[in-house]
Structure formats: C-alpha cells, structure tokens
mmCIF file of C-alpha atoms in Angstrom:
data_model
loop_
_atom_site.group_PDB
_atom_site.id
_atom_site.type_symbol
_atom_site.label_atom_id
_atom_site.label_comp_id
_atom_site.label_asym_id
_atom_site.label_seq_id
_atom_site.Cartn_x
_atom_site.Cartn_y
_atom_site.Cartn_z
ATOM 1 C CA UNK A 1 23.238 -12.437 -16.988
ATOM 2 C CA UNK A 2 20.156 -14.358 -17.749
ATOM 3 C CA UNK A 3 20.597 -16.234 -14.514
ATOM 4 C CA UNK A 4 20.616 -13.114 -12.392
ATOM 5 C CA UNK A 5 17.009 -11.642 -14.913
ATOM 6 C CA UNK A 6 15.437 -14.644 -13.837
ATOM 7 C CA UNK A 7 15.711 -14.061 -10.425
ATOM 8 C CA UNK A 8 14.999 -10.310 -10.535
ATOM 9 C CA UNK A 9 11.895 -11.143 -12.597
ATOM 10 C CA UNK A 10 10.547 -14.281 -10.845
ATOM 11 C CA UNK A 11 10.635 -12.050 -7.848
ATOM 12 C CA UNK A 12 6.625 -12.247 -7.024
ATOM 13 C CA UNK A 13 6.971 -16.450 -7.222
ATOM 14 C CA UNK A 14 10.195 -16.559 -5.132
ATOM 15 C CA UNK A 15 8.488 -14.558 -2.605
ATOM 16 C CA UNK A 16 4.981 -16.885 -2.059
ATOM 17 C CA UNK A 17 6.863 -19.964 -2.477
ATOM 18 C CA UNK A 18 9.169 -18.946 0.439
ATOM 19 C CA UNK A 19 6.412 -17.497 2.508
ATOM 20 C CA UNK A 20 4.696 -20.798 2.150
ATOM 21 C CA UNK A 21 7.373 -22.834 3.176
ATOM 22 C CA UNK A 22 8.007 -20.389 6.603
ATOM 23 C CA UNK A 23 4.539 -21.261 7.259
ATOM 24 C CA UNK A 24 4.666 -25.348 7.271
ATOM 25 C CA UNK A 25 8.138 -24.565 8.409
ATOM 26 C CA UNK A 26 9.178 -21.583 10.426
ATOM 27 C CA UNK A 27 12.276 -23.375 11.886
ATOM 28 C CA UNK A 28 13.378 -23.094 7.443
ATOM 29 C CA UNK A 29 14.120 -19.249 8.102
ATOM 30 C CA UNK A 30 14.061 -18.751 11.655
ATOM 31 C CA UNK A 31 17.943 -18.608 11.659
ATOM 32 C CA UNK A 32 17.404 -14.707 10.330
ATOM 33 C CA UNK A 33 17.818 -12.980 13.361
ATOM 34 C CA UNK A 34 17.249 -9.392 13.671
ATOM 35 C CA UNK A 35 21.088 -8.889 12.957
ATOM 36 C CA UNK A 36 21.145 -10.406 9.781
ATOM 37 C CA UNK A 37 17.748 -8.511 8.806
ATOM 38 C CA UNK A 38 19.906 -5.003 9.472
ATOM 39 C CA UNK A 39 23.063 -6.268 7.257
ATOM 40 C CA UNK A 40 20.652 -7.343 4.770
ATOM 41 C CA UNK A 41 18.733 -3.866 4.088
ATOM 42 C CA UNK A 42 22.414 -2.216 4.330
ATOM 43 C CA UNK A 43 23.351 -4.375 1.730
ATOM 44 C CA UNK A 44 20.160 -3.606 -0.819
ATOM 45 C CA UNK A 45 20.234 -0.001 0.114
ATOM 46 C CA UNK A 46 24.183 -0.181 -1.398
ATOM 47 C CA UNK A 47 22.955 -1.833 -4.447
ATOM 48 C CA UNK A 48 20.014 1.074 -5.224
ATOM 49 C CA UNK A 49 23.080 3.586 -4.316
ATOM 50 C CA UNK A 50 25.013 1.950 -6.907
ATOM 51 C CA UNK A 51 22.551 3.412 -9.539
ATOM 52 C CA UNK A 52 22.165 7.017 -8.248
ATOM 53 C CA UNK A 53 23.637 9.907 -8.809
ATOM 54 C CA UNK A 54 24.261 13.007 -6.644
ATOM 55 C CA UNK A 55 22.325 14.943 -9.190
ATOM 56 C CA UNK A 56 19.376 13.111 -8.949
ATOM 57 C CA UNK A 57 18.554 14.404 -4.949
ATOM 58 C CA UNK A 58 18.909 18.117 -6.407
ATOM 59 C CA UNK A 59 16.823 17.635 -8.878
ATOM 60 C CA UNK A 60 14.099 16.081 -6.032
ATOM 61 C CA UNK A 61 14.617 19.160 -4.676
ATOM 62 C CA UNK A 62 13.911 21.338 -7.483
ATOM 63 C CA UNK A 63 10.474 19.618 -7.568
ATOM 64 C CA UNK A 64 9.109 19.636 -3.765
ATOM 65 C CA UNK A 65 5.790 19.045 -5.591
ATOM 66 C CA UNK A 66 6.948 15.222 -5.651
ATOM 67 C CA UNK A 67 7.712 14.797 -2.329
ATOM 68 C CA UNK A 68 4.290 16.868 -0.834
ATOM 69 C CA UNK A 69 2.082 14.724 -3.032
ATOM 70 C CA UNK A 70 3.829 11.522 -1.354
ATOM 71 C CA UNK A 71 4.122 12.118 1.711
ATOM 72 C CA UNK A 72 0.622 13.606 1.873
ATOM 73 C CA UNK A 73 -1.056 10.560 0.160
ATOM 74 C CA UNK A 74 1.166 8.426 3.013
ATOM 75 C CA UNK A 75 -0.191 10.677 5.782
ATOM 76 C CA UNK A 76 -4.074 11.263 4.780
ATOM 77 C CA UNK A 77 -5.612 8.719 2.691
ATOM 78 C CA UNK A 78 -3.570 5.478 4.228
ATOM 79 C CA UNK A 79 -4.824 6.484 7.478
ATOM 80 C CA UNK A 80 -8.123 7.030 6.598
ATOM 81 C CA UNK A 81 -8.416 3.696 4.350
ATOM 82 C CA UNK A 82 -7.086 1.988 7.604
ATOM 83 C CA UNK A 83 -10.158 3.456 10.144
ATOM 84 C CA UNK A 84 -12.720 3.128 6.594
ATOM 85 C CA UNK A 85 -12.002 -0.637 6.547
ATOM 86 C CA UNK A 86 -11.464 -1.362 10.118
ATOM 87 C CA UNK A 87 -15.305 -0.023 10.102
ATOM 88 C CA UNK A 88 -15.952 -1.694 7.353
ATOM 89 C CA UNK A 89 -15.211 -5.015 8.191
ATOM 90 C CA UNK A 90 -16.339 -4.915 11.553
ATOM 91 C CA UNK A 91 -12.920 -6.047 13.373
ATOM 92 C CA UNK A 92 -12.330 -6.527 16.913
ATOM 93 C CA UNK A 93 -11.448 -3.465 18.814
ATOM 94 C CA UNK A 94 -7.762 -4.985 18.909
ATOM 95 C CA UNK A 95 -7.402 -5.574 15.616
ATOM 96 C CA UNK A 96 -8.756 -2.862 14.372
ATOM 97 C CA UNK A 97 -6.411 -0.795 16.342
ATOM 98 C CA UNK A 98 -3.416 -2.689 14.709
ATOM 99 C CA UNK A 99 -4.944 -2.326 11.216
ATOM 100 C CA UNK A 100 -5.326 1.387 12.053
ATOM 101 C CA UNK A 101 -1.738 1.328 13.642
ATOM 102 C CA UNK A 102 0.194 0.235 10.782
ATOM 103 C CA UNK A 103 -1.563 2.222 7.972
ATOM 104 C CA UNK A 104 -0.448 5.325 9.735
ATOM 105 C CA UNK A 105 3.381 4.231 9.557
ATOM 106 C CA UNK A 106 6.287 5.550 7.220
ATOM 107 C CA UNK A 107 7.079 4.021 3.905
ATOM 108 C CA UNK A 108 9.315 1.075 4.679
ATOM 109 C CA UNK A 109 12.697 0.165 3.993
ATOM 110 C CA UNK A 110 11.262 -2.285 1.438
ATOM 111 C CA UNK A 111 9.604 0.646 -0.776
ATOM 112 C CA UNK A 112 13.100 1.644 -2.115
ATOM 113 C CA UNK A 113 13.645 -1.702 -3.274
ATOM 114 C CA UNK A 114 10.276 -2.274 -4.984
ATOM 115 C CA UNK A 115 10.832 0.932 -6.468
ATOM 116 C CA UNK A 116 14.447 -0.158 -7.804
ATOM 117 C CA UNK A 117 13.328 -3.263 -9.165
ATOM 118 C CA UNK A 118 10.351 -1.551 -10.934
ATOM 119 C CA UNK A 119 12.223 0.966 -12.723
ATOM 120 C CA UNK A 120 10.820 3.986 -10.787
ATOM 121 C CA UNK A 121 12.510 7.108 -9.393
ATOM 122 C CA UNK A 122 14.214 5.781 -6.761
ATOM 123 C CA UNK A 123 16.177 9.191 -5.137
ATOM 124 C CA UNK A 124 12.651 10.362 -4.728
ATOM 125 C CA UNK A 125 11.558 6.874 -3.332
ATOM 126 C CA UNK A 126 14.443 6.824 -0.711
ATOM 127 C CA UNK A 127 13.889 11.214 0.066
ATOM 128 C CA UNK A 128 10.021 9.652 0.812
ATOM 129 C CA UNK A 129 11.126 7.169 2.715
ATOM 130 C CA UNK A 130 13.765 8.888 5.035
ATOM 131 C CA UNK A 131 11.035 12.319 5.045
ATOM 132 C CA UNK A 132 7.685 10.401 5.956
ATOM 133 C CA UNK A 133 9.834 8.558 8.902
ATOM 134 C CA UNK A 134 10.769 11.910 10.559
ATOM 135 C CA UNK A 135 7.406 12.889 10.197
ATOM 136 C CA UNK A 136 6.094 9.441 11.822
ATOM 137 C CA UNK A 137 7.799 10.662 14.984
ATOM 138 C CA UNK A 138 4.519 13.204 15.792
ATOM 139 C CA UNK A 139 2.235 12.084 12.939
ATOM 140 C CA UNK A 140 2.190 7.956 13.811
ATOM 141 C CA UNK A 141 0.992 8.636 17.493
ATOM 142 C CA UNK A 142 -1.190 11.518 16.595
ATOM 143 C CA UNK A 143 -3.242 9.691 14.087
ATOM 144 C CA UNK A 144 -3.489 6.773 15.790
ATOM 145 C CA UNK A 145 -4.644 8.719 18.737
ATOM 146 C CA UNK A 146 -7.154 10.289 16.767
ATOM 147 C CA UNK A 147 -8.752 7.457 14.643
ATOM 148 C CA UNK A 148 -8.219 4.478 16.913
ATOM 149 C CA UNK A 149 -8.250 6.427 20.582
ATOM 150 C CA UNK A 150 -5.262 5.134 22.212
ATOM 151 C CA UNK A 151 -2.197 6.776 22.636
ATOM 152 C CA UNK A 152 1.275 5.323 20.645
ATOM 153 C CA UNK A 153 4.493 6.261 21.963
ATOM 154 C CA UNK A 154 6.750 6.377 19.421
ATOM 155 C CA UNK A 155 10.811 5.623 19.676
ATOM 156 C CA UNK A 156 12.476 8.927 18.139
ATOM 157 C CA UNK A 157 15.768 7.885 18.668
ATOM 158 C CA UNK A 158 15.496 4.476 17.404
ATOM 159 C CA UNK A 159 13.523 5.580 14.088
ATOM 160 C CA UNK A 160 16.417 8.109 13.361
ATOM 161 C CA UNK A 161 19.229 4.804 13.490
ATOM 162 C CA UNK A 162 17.217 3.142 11.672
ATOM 163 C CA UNK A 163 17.099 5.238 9.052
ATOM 164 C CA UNK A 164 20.811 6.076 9.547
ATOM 165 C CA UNK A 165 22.004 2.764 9.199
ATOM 166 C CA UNK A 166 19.554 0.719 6.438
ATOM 167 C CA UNK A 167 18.786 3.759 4.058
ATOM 168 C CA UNK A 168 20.856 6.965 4.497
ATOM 169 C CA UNK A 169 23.958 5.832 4.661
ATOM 170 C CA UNK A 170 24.569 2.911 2.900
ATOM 171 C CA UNK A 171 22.158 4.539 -0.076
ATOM 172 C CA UNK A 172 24.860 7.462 -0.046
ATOM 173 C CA UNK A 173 27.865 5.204 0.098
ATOM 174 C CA UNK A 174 26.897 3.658 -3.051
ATOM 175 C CA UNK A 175 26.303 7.325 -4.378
ATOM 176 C CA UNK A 176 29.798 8.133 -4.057
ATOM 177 C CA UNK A 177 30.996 4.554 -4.725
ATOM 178 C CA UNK A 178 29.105 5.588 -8.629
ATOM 179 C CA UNK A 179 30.667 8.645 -8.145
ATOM 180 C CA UNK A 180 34.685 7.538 -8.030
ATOM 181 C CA UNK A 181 34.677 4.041 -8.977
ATOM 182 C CA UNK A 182 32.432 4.165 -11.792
ATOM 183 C CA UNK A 183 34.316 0.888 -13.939
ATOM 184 C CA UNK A 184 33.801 -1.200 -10.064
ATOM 185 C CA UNK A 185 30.197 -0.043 -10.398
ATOM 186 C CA UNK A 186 29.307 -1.232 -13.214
ATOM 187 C CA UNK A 187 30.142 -4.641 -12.947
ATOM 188 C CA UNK A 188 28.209 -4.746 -9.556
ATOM 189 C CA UNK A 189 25.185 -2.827 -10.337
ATOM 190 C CA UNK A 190 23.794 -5.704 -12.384
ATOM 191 C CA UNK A 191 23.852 -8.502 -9.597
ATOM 192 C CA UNK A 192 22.050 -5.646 -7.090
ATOM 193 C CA UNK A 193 18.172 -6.607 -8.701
ATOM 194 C CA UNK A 194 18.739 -10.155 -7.496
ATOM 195 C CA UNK A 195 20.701 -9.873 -4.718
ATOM 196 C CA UNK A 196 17.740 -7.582 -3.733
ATOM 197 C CA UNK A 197 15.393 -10.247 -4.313
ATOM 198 C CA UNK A 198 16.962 -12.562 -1.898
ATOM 199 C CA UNK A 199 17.602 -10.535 0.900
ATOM 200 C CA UNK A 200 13.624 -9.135 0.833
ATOM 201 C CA UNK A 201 12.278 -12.645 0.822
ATOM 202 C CA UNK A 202 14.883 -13.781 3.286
ATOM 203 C CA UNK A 203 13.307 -10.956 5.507
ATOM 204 C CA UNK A 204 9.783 -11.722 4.884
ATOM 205 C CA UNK A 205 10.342 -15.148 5.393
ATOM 206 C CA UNK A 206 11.684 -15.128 8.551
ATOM 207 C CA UNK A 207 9.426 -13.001 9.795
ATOM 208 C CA UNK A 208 6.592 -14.939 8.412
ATOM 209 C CA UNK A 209 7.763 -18.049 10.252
ATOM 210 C CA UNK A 210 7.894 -16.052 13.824
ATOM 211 C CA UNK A 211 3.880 -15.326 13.506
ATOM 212 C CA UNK A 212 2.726 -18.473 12.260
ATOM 213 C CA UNK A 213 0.398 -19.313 14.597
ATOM 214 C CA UNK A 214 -0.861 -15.103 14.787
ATOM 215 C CA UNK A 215 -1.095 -15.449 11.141
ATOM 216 C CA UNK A 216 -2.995 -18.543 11.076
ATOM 217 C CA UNK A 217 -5.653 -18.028 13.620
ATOM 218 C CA UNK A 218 -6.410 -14.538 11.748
ATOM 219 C CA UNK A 219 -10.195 -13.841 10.683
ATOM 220 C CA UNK A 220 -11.286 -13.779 6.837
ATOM 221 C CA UNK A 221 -12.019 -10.614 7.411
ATOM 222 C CA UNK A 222 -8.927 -9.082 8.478
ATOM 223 C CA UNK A 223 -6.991 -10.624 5.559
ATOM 224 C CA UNK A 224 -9.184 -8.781 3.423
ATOM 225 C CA UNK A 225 -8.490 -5.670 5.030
ATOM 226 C CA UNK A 226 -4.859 -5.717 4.595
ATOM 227 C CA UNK A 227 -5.029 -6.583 0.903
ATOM 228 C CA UNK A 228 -7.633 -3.780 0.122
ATOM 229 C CA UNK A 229 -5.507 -1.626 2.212
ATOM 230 C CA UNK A 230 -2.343 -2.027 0.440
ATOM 231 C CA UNK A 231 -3.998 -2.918 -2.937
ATOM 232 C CA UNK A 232 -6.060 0.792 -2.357
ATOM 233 C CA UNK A 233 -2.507 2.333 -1.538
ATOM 234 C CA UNK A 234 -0.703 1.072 -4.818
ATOM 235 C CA UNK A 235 -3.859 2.883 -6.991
ATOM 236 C CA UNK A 236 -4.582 6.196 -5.337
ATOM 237 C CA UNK A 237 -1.060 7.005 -5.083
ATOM 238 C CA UNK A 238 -0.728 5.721 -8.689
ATOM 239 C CA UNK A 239 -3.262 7.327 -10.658
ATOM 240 C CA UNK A 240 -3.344 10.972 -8.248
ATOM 241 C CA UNK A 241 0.631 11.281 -9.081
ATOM 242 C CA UNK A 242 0.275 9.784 -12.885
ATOM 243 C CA UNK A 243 -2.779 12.202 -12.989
ATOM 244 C CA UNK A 244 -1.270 15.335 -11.388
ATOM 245 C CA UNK A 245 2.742 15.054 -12.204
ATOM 246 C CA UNK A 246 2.414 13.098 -15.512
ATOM 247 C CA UNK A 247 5.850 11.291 -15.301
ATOM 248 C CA UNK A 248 5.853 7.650 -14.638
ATOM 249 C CA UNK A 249 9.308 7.297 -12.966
ATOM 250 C CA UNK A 250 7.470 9.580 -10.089
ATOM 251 C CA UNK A 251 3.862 7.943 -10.046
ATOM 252 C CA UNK A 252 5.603 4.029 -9.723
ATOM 253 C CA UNK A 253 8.213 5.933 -6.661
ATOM 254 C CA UNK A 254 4.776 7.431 -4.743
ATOM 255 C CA UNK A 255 2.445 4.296 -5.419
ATOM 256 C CA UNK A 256 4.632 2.097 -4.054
ATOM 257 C CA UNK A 257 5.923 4.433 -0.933
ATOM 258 C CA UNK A 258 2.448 4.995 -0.372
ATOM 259 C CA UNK A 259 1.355 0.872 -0.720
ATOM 260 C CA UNK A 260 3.893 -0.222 1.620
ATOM 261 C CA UNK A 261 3.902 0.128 4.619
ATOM 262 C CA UNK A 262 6.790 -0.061 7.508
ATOM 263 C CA UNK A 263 5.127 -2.569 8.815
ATOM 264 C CA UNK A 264 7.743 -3.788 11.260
ATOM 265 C CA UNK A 265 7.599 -0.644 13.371
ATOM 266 C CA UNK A 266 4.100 -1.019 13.197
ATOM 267 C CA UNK A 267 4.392 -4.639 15.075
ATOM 268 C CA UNK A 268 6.804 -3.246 17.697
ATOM 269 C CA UNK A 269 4.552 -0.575 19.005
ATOM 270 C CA UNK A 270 1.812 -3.036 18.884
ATOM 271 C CA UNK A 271 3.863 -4.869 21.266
ATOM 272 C CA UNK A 272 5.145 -2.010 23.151
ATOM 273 C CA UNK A 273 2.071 0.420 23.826
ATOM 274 C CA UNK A 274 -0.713 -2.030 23.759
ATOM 275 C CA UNK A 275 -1.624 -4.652 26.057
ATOM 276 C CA UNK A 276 -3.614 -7.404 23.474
ATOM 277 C CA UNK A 277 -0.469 -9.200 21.852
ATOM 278 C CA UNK A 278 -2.879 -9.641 19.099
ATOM 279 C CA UNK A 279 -2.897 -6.103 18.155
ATOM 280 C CA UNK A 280 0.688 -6.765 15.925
ATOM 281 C CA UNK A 281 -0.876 -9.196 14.019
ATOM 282 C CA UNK A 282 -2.342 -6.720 11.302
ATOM 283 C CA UNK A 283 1.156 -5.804 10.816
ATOM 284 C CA UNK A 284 2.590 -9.344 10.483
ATOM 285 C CA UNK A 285 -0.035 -9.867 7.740
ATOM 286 C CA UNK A 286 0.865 -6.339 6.107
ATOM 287 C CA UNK A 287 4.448 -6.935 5.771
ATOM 288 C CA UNK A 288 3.873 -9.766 3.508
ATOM 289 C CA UNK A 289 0.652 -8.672 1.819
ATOM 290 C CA UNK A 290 2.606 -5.648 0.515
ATOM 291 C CA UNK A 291 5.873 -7.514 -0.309
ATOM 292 C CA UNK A 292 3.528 -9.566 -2.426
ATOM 293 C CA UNK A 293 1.590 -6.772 -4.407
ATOM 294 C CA UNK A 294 4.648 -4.732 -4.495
ATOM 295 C CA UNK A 295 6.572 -7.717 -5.852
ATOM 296 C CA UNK A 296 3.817 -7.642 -8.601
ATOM 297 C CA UNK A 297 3.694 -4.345 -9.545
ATOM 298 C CA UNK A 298 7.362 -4.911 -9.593
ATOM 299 C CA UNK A 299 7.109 -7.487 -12.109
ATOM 300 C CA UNK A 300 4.300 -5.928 -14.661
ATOM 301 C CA UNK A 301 6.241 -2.132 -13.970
ATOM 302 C CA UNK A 302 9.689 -4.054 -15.707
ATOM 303 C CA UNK A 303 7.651 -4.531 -18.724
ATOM 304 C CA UNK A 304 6.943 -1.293 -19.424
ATOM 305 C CA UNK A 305 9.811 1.040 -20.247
ATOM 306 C CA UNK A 306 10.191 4.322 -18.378
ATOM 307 C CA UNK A 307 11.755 7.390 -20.324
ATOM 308 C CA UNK A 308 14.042 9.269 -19.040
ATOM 309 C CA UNK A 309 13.666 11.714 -16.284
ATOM 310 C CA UNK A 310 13.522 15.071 -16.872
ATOM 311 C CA UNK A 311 17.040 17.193 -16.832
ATOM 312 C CA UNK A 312 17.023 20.184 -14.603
ATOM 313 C CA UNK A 313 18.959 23.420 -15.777
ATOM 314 C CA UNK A 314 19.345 26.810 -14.936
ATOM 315 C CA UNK A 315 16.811 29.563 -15.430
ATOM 316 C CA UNK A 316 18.886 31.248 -17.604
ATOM 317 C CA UNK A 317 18.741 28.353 -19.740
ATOM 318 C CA UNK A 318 14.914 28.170 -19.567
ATOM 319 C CA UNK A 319 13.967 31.132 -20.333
ATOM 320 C CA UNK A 320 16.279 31.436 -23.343
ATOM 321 C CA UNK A 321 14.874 27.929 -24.693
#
C-alpha cells in the first residue's frame, strides 16, 4: 500500500522525468498510439467512478451555483487571459491564435483526474467537464472568432463520443460497479490513484515526443504564456470559488477544471481550420504545462485534508432543523 502512495504522491516527478525523456527520446513513448490513449482515459475514468456515488450528481444538482461559477470562469476569464497575454507578449499572429485557441477549450479529460488525486469534488469535476464540452460546440468557435478573428469549425459529433466513451460512461460504470459490488470495489479503488498516474504521464509523454521539434523551436515568450495562462487559471478559479462557495472540495474541482485545458482538441483544430501548422503548438506546450501544475497542486492539495461534503436533505427536514 505504500508502494502504490508513492506513486500517487510522486506524481509531479514521474511526470517531468518522463516528459524529459520523450524529449531526448520520442521513439521511448511513441508506441502510444491514439488507441491506447482512448483505453487509457476509459480506464482512469473507471477508477474515479469507483469512488462515486449516485447521490453525489443529485446533490450537484441541488447546487447549480457550482456548476455556473465553473463553467463561467472556463468560458470568460480563460479566454480573456488567452487574448491579454497573447497581447502581452507580443506573439506571432499564428501563435497567438493557437494560444487564444486553446484557452477557449473545455476542461479536459485530465481535470477529473487531477481533481481525484487531489481530494476535490470530483462528480462536480466530471458534470464540468462533460457541461463546458457541450457548450464548446458554439462557445469554442465563437470566441475564437471574436478575440483572434478567424473562424474554428468545431466537430460536434466527435466531441459528443468523446465524451461518451472516456468520461460518461466509463465514470458511470464504476458508479454502479460501487453501487452492487461494493466488497470488489474496495479492494480496487486503492490501486485507481496510481494507476491514474501512469496512464496520464503515459499520455503526456507520448504526446510530448510527437512535437519535439514544435516544442523545441518555441519562443521564450510563448512558454511564458502558457504557464501564466494555466498558472492564472488554477488561482482565479481557486480563490473566486473558495471566496464565493466556501467549501474546499468545490474550489480544488473548479480551479483545476478551469486550469486545464483540453488541450488536445485544441491541437486538432489548429491542424484542421488553420493553415500555419505552427498554430497547434501552443496547445502541445499547454497539455504538459497544465499536467505539470495540476500534478502540483495535486501533490500540495493531498496534504491538506478536505471535510466532508455537505449532505443534502429534504426541505421538510430544513426547515424543522
């Protein structure tokens, strides 16, 4: 059991180390494909539904306030940091564009595993998640449109799968799995932290390793821009929910939905609806600049215990209290 702790909790190491070796090596990590990066987010997104309980969504729903606060933080002020810093820093039409590009995309896949390992609320986390990426459908383009001047055509179809197959339903299998085989989930649940923690730096690895040489020939400035991005993320959705909701289970869900990004949809309509190649490569350097800081906040959030969330009842109950 101490084995499978040190994993979870060396999480932020495992990560750099294994970036770093995809960069002098890419061939180290190039063997996982796009097929093994689907099974591998099924497989996390069973672990996190492991620990939930159907109670847990109603009670997201008996506080909407939650979800508006996230998914407004993920659709105003990441957008807006993206066009502040692109202007800031001066970048390239190009890469500005991507920068702009990717900090108007959903909460990733990735968020709901952060927000696992850190001890946060993770039904509202995964509601975020599968909310913000319907929304992304209009709202990605739109923005984009708006603050970078090019139009982004954005798959419906394939977002909706997506979401289907790596957080929906695996998340809800392992919901009902808690449900009915509650003596088989107990003995799992503890090896889903570190089983987590492979599969995300497998992912980031590998994709890593396919941009090496985007990655490389990136300016200063740009890397900057990404971290402060993200880093900026993490801290106003921290400290508005903390502030404003005063539970931390719910401000360490909507920091980190609102700090990470899904940064590999960002790099496919890079590719797809703009002709500079170079416009993805803001989104190459976002998917591991938030892995990173999320693995972080990860690793300091473990440290600090979380009470427990709040029990919904009836009104009835309420009132006579």
């Amino acid at each position: 059991m101490k084995f499978l702790n040190g994993i979870t909790n060396a999480f932020p190491i495992i990560i750099i180390v294994a970036s770093a070796a995809s960069l002098y090596n890419p061939e180290l990590f190039a063997w996982f494909t796009n097929d093994y990066i689907t099974i591998g987010l099924g497989i996390i997104m069973l672990g996190m539904g492991l620990t939930l309980k159907t109670t847990d969504f109603l009670q997201i729903f008996r506080m909407p306030l939650w979800v508006i606060t996230g998914l407004a933080l993920q659709f105003a002020v990441m957008p807006f940091l993206g066009w502040f810093l692109a202007q800031t820093f001066n970048l390239p039409p190009f890469l500005a564009t991507g920068l702009i590009l990717v900090s108007c995309c959903p909460g990733g896949t990735a968020s709901n595993v952060i927000t696992y390992l850190s001890r946060g609320n993770v039904a509202l986390s995964v509601c975020l998640t599968a909310f913000s990426t319907l929304m992304a459908i209009v709202l990605t383009p739109v923005l984009t449109a708006v603050l970078a001047g090019s139009k982004v055509d954005v798959d419906a179809a394939g977002l909706f799968l997506n979401t289907l197959q790596v957080v929906l339903l695996p998340v809800t299998a392992g919901a009902l799995m808690n449900r009915f085989l509650p003596d088989f989930t107990k003995k799992a649940v503890a090896f889903a932290p570190p089983v987590a923690v492979i599969f995300i730096t497998l992912i980031v690895s590998s994709i890593i390793g396919g941009g090496k040489e985007i990655i490389l020939d990136s300016a200063p400035g740009l890397f900057m821009a990404v971290i402060l991005l993200h880093f900026s993320g993490f801290t106003a959705g921290y400290l508005v929910s903390k502030i404003f909701l005063k539970k931390e289970d719910v401000a360490r869900a909507i920091a980190i939905e609102v700090g990470m990004q899904n940064s590999g949809l960002g790099a496919l309509l890079a590719k797809k609806n703009f002709p500079d190649p170079a416009t993805a490569i803001p989104s190459a350097l976002s998917s591991l600049t938030h892995c990173i800081l999320g693995s972080a906040f990860a690793w300091i959030a473990r440290k600090f215990p979380v009470q427990e969330q709040v029990k919904f009842t009836d009104k009835k109950e309420r009132v006579g209290a």
